CSV table of N, CA and C in Angstrom, one decimal:
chain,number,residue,atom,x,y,z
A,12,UNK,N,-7.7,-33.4,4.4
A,12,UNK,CA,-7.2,-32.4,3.5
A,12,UNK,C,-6.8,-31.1,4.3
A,13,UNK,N,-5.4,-30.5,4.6
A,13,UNK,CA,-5.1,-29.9,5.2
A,13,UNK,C,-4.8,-28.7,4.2
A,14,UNK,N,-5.3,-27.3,4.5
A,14,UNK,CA,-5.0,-26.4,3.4
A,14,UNK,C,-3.8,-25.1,4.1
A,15,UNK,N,-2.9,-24.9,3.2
A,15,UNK,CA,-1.7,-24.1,3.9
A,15,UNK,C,-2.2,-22.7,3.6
A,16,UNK,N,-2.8,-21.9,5.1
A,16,UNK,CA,-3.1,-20.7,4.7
A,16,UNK,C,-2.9,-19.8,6.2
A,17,UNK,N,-2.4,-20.3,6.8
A,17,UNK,CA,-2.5,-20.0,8.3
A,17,UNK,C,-1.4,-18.6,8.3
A,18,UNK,N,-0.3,-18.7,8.1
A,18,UNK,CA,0.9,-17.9,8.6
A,18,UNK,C,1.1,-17.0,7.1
A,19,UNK,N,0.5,-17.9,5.7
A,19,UNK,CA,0.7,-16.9,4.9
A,19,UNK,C,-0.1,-16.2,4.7
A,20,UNK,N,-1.6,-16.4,4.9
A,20,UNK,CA,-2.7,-15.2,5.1
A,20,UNK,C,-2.5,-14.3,6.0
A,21,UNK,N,-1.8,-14.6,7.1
A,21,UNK,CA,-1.6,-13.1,8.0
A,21,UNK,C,-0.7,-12.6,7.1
A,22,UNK,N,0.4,-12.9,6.6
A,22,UNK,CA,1.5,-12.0,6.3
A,22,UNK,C,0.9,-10.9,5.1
A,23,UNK,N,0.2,-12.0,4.2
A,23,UNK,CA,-0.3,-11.1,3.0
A,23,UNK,C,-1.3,-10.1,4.0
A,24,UNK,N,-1.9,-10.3,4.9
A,24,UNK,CA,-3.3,-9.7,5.1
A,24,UNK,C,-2.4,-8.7,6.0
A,25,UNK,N,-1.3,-8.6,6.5
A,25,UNK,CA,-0.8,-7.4,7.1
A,25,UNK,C,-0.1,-6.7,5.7
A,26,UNK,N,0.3,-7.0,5.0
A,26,UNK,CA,1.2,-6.3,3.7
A,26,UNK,C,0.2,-5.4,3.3
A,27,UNK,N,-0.8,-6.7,3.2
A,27,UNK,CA,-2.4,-6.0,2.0
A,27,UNK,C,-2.8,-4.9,2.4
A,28,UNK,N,-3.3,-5.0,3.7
A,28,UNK,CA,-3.7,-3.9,4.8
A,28,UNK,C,-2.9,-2.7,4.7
A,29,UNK,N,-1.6,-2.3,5.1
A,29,UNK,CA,-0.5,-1.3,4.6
A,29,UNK,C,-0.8,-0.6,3.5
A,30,UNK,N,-1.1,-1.4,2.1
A,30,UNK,CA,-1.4,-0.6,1.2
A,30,UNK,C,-2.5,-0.8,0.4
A,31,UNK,N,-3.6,-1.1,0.8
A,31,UNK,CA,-4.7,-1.5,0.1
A,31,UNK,C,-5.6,-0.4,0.3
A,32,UNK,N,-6.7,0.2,-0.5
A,32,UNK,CA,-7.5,1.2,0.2
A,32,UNK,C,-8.3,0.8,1.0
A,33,UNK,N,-8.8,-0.3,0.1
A,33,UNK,CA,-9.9,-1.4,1.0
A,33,UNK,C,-9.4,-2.5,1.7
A,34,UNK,N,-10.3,-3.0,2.5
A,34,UNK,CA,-10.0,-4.6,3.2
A,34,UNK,C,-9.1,-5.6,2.1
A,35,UNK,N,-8.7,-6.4,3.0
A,35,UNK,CA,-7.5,-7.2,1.6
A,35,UNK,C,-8.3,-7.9,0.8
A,36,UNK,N,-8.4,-6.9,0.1
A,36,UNK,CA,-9.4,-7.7,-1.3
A,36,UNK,C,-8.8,-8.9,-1.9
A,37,UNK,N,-9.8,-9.8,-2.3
A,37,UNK,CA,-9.4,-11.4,-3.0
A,37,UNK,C,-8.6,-12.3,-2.3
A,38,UNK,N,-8.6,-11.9,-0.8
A,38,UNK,CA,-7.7,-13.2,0.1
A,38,UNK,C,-8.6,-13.5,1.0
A,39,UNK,N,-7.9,-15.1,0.7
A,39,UNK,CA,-9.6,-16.1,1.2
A,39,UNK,C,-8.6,-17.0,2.6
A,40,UNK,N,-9.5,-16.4,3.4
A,40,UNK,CA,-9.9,-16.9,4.6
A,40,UNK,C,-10.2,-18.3,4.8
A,41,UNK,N,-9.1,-19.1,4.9
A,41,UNK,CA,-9.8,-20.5,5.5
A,41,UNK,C,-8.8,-20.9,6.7
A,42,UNK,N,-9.9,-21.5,6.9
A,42,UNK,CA,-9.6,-22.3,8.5
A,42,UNK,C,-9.5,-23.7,8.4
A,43,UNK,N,-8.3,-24.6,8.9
A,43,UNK,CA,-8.5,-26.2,8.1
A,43,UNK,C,-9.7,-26.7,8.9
A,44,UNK,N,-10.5,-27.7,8.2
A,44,UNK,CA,-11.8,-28.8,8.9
A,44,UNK,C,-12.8,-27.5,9.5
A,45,UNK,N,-12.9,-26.3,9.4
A,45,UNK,CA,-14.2,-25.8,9.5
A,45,UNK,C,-14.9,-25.4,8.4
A,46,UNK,N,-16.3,-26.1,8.9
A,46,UNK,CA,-17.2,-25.4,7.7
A,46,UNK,C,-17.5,-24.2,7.6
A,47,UNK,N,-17.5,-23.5,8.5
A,47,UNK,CA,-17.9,-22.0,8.6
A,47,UNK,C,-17.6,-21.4,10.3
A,48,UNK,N,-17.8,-20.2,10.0
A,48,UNK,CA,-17.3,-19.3,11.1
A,48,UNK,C,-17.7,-18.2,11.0
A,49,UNK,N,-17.9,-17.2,12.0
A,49,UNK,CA,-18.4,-15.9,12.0
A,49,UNK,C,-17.2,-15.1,13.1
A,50,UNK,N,-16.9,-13.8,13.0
A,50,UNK,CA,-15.8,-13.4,13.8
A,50,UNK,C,-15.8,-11.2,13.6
A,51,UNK,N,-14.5,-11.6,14.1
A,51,UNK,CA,-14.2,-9.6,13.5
A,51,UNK,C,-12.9,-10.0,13.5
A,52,UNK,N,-12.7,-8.7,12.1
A,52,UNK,CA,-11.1,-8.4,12.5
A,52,UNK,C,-10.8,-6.9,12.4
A,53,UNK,N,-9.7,-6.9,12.9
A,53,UNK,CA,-9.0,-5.6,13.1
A,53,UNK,C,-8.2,-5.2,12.6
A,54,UNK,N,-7.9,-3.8,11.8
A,54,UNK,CA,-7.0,-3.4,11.3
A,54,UNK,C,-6.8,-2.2,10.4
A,55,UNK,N,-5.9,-1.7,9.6
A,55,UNK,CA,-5.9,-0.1,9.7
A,55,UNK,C,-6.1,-0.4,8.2
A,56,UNK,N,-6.2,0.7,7.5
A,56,UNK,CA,-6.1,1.2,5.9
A,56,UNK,C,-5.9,2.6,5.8
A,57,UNK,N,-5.4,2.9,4.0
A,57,UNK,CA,-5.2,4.3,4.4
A,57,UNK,C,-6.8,4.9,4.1
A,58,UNK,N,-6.3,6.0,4.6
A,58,UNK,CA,-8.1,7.1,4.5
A,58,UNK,C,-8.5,6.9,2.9
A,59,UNK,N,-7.8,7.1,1.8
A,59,UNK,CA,-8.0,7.2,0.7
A,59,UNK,C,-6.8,6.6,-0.6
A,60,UNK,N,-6.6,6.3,-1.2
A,60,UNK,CA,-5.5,5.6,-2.5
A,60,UNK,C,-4.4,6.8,-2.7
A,61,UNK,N,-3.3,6.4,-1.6
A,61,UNK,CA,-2.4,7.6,-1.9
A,61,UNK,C,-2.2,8.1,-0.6
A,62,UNK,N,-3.0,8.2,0.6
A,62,UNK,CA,-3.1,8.7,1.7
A,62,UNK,C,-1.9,8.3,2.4
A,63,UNK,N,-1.4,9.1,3.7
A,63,UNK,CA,-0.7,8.8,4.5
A,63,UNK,C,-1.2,8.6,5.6
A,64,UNK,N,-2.5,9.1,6.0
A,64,UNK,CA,-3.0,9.2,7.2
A,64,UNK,C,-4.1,7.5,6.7
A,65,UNK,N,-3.7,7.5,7.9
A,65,UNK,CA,-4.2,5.9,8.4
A,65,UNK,C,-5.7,5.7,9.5
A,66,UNK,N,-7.1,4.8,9.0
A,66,UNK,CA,-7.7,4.8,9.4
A,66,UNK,C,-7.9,3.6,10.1
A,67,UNK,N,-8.1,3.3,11.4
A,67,UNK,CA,-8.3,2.0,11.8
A,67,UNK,C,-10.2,1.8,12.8
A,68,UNK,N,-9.5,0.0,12.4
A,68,UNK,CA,-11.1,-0.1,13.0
A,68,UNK,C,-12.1,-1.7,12.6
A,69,UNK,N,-12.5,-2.0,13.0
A,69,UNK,CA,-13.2,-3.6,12.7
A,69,UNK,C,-14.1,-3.8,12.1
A,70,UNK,N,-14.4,-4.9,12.0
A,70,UNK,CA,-15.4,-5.4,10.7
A,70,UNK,C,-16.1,-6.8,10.8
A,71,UNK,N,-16.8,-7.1,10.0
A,71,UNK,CA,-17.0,-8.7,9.9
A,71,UNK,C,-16.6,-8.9,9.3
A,72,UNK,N,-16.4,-10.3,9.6
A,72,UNK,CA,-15.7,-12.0,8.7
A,72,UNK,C,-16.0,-12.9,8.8
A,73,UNK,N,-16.5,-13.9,8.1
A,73,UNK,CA,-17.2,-15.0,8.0
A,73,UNK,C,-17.2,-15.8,6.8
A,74,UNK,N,-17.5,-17.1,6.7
A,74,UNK,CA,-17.4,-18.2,6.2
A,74,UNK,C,-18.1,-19.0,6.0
A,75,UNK,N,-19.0,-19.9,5.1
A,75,UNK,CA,-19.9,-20.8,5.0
A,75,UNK,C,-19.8,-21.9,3.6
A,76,UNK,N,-19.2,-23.2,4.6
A,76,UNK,CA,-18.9,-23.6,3.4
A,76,UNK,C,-20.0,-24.9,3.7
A,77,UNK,N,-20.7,-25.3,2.2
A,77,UNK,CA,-21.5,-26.0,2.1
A,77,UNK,C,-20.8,-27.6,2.4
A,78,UNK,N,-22.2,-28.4,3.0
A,78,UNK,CA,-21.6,-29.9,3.6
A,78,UNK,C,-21.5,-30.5,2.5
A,79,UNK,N,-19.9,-30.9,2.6
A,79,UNK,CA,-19.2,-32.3,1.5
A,79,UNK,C,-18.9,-31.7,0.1
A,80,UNK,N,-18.6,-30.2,0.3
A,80,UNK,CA,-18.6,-29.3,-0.7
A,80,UNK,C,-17.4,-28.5,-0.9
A,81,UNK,N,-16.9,-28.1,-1.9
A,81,UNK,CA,-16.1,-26.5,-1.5
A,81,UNK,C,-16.8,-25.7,-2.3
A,82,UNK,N,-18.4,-25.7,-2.3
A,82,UNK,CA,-18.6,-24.5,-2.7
A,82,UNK,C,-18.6,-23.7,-1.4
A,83,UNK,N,-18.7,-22.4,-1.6
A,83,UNK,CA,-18.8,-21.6,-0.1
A,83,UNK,C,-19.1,-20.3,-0.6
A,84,UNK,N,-19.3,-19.1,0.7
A,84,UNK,CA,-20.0,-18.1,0.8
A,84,UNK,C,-19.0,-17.4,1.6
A,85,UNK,N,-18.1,-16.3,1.5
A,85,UNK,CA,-17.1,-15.8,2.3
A,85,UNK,C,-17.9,-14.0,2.4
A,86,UNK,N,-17.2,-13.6,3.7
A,86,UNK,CA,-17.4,-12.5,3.9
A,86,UNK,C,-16.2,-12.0,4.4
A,87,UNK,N,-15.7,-10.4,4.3
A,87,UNK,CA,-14.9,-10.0,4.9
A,87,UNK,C,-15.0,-8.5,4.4
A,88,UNK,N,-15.1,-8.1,5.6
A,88,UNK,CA,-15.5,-6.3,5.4
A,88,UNK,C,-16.5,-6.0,4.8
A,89,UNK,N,-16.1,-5.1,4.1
A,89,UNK,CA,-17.0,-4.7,2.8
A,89,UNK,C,-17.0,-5.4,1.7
A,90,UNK,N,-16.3,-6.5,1.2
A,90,UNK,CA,-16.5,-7.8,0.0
A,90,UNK,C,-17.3,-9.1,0.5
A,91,UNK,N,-18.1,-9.0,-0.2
A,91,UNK,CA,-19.2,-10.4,-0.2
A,91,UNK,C,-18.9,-11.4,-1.5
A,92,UNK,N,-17.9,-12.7,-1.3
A,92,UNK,CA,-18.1,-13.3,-3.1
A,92,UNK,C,-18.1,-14.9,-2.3
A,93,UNK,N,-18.4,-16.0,-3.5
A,93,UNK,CA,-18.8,-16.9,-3.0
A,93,UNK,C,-18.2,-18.2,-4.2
A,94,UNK,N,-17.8,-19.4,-4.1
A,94,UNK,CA,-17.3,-20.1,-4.9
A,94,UNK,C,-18.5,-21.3,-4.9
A,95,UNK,N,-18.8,-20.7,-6.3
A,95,UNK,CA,-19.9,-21.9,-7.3
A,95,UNK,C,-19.7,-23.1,-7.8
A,96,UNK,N,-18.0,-23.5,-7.3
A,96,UNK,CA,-17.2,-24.4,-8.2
A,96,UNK,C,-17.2,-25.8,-6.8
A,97,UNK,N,-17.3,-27.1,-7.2
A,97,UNK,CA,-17.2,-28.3,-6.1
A,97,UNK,C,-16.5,-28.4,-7.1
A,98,UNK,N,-14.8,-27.8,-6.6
A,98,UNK,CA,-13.8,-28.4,-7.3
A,98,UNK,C,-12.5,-28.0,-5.9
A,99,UNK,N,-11.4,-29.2,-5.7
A,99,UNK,CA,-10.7,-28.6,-4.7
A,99,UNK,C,-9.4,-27.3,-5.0
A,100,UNK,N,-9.3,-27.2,-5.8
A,100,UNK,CA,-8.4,-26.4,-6.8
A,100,UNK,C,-9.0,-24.6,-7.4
A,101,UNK,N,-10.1,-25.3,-8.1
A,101,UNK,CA,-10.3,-24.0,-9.2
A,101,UNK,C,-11.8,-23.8,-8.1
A,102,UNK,N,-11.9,-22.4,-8.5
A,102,UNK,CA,-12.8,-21.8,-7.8
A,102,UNK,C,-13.7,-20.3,-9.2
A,103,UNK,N,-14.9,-20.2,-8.9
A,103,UNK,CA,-15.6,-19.3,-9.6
A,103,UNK,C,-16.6,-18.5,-9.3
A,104,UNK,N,-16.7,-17.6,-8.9
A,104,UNK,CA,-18.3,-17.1,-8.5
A,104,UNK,C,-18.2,-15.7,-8.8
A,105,UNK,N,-19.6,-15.1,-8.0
A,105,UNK,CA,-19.9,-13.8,-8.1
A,105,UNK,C,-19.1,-13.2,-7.0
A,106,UNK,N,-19.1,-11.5,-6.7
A,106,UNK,CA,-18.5,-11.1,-5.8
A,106,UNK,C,-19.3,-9.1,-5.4
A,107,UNK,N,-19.5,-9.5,-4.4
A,107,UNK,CA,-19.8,-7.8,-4.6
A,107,UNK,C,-19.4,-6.8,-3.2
A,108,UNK,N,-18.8,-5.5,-3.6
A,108,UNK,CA,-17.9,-4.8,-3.1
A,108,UNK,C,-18.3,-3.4,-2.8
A,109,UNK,N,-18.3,-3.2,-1.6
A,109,UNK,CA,-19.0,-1.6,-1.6
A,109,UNK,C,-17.4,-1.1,-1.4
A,110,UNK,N,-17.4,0.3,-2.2
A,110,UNK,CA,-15.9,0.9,-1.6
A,110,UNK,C,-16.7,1.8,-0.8
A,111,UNK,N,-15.8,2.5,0.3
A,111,UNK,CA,-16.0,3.9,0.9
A,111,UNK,C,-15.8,5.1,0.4
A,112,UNK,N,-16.5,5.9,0.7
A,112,UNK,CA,-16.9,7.1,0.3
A,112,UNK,C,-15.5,7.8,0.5
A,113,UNK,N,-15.3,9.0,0.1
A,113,UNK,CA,-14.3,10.4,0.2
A,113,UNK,C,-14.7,11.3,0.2
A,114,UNK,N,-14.0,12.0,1.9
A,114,UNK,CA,-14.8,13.2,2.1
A,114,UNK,C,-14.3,13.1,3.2
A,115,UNK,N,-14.6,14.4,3.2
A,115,UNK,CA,-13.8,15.4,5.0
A,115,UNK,C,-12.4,14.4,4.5
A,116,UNK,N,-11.3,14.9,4.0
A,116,UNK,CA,-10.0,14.5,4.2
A,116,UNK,C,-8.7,15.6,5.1
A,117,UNK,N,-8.0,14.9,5.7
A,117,UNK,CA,-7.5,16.0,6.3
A,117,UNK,C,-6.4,16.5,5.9
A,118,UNK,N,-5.7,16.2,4.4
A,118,UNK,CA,-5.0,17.1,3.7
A,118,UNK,C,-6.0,18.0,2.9
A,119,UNK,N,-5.2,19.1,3.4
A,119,UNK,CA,-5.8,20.3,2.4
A,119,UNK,C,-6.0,20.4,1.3
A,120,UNK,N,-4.7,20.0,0.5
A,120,UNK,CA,-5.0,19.9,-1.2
A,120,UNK,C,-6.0,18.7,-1.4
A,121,UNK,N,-5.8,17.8,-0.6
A,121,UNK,CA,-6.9,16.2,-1.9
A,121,UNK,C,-8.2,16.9,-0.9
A,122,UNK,N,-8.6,17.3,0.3
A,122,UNK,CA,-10.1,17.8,1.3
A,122,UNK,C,-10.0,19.2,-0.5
A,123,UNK,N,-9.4,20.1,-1.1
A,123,UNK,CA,-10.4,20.8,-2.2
A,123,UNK,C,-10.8,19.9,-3.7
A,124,UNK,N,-10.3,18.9,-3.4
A,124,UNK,CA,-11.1,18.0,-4.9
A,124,UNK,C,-12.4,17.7,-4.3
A,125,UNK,N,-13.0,17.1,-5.7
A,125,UNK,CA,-14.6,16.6,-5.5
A,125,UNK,C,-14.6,15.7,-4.3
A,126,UNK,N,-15.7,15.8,-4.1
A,126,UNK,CA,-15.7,14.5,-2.9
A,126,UNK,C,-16.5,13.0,-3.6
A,127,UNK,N,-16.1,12.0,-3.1
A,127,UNK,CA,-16.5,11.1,-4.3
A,127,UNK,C,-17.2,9.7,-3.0
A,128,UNK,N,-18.4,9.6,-3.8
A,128,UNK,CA,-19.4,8.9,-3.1
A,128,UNK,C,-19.6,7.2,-2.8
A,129,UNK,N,-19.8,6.9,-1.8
A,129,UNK,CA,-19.4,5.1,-1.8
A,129,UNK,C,-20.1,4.8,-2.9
A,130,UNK,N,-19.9,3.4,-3.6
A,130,UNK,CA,-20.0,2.9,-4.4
A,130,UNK,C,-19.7,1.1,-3.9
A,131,UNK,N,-21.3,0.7,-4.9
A,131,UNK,CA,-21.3,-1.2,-4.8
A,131,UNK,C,-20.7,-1.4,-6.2
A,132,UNK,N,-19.8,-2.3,-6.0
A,132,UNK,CA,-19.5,-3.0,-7.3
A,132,UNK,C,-20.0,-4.2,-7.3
A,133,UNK,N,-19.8,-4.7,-8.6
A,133,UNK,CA,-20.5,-6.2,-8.7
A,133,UNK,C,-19.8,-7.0,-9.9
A,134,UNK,N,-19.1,-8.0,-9.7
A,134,UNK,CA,-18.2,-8.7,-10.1
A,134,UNK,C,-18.2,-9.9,-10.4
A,135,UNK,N,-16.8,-10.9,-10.9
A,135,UNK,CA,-17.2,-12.2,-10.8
A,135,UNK,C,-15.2,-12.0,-9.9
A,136,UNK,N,-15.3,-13.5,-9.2
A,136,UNK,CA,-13.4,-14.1,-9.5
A,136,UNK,C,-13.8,-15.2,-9.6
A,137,UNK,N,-12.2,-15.7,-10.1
A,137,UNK,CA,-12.0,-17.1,-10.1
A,137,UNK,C,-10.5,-17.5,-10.4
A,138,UNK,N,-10.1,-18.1,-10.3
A,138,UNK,CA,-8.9,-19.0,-10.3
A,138,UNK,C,-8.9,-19.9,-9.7
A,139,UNK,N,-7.3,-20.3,-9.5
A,139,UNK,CA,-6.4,-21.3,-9.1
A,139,UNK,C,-5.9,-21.5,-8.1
A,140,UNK,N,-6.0,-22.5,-6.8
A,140,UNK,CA,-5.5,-22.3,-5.6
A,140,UNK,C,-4.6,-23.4,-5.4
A,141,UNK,N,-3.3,-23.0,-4.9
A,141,UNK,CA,-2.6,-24.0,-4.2
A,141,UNK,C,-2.7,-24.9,-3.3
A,142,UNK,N,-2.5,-25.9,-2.9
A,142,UNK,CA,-2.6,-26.5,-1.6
A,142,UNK,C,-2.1,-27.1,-1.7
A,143,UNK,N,-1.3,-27.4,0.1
A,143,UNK,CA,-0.5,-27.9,0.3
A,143,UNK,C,-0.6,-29.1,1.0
A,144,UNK,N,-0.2,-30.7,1.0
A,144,UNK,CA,-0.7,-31.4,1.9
A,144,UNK,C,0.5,-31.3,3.1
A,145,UNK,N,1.2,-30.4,3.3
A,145,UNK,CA,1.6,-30.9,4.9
A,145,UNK,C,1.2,-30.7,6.0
């Protein structure tokens, strides 16, 4: 079972990155025939939702997929979610998200608003994945 994610996860994961605040939220990381993996990646975001100024810098990433299963346990940055589903297709689980805090910004007008405090979310996803056999 070969899954097509190689050349189009970078591209989304460089697009994402450009304008995401956070890590490229809800894009799943696989690697074909490994069960799991542990790593870092690198890459920039803006300081805040709107920002121009760009902060860069690494993180963990990792992957744990259960034997003879596609349930799994994914990591990447700051999102933790995991698929409860042994289905090759549809996927379901929990997910939980710390955003980053705001503060010390170095425009003047958005550095005199409130400053606003990190925050864990806690969620579910789920959908529909394509795959491709070539």
């Amino acid at each position: 079972m070969k899954r097509i994610f190689g050349t189009v996860f970078w591209l989304l994961a460089m697009t994402t990155a450009a304008t995401q605040p956070a890590p490229a939220q809800g894009l799943l990381i696989e690697i074909p025939d490994l069960d799991g993996y542990v790593g870092v990646v690198a890459g920039i975001v803006p300081d805040y939702l709107g920002s121009d100024e760009y902060t860069w810098g690494v993180a963990p990433v990792g992957r744990y997929t259960f034997e003879d299963s596609h349930r799994s346990i994914s990591l990447l940055a700051n999102e933790v979610y995991a698929n409860l589903l042994d289905n090759e297709n549809w996927y379901l689980g929990p997910e939980a998200l710390y955003r980053l805090p705001r503060n010390d910004v170095a425009d003047d007008v958005v550095d005199r608003m409130r400053k606003v405090d990190g925050a864990f979310e806690i969620g579910a996803n789920g959908g529909w994945r394509w795959i491709s056999e070539q």
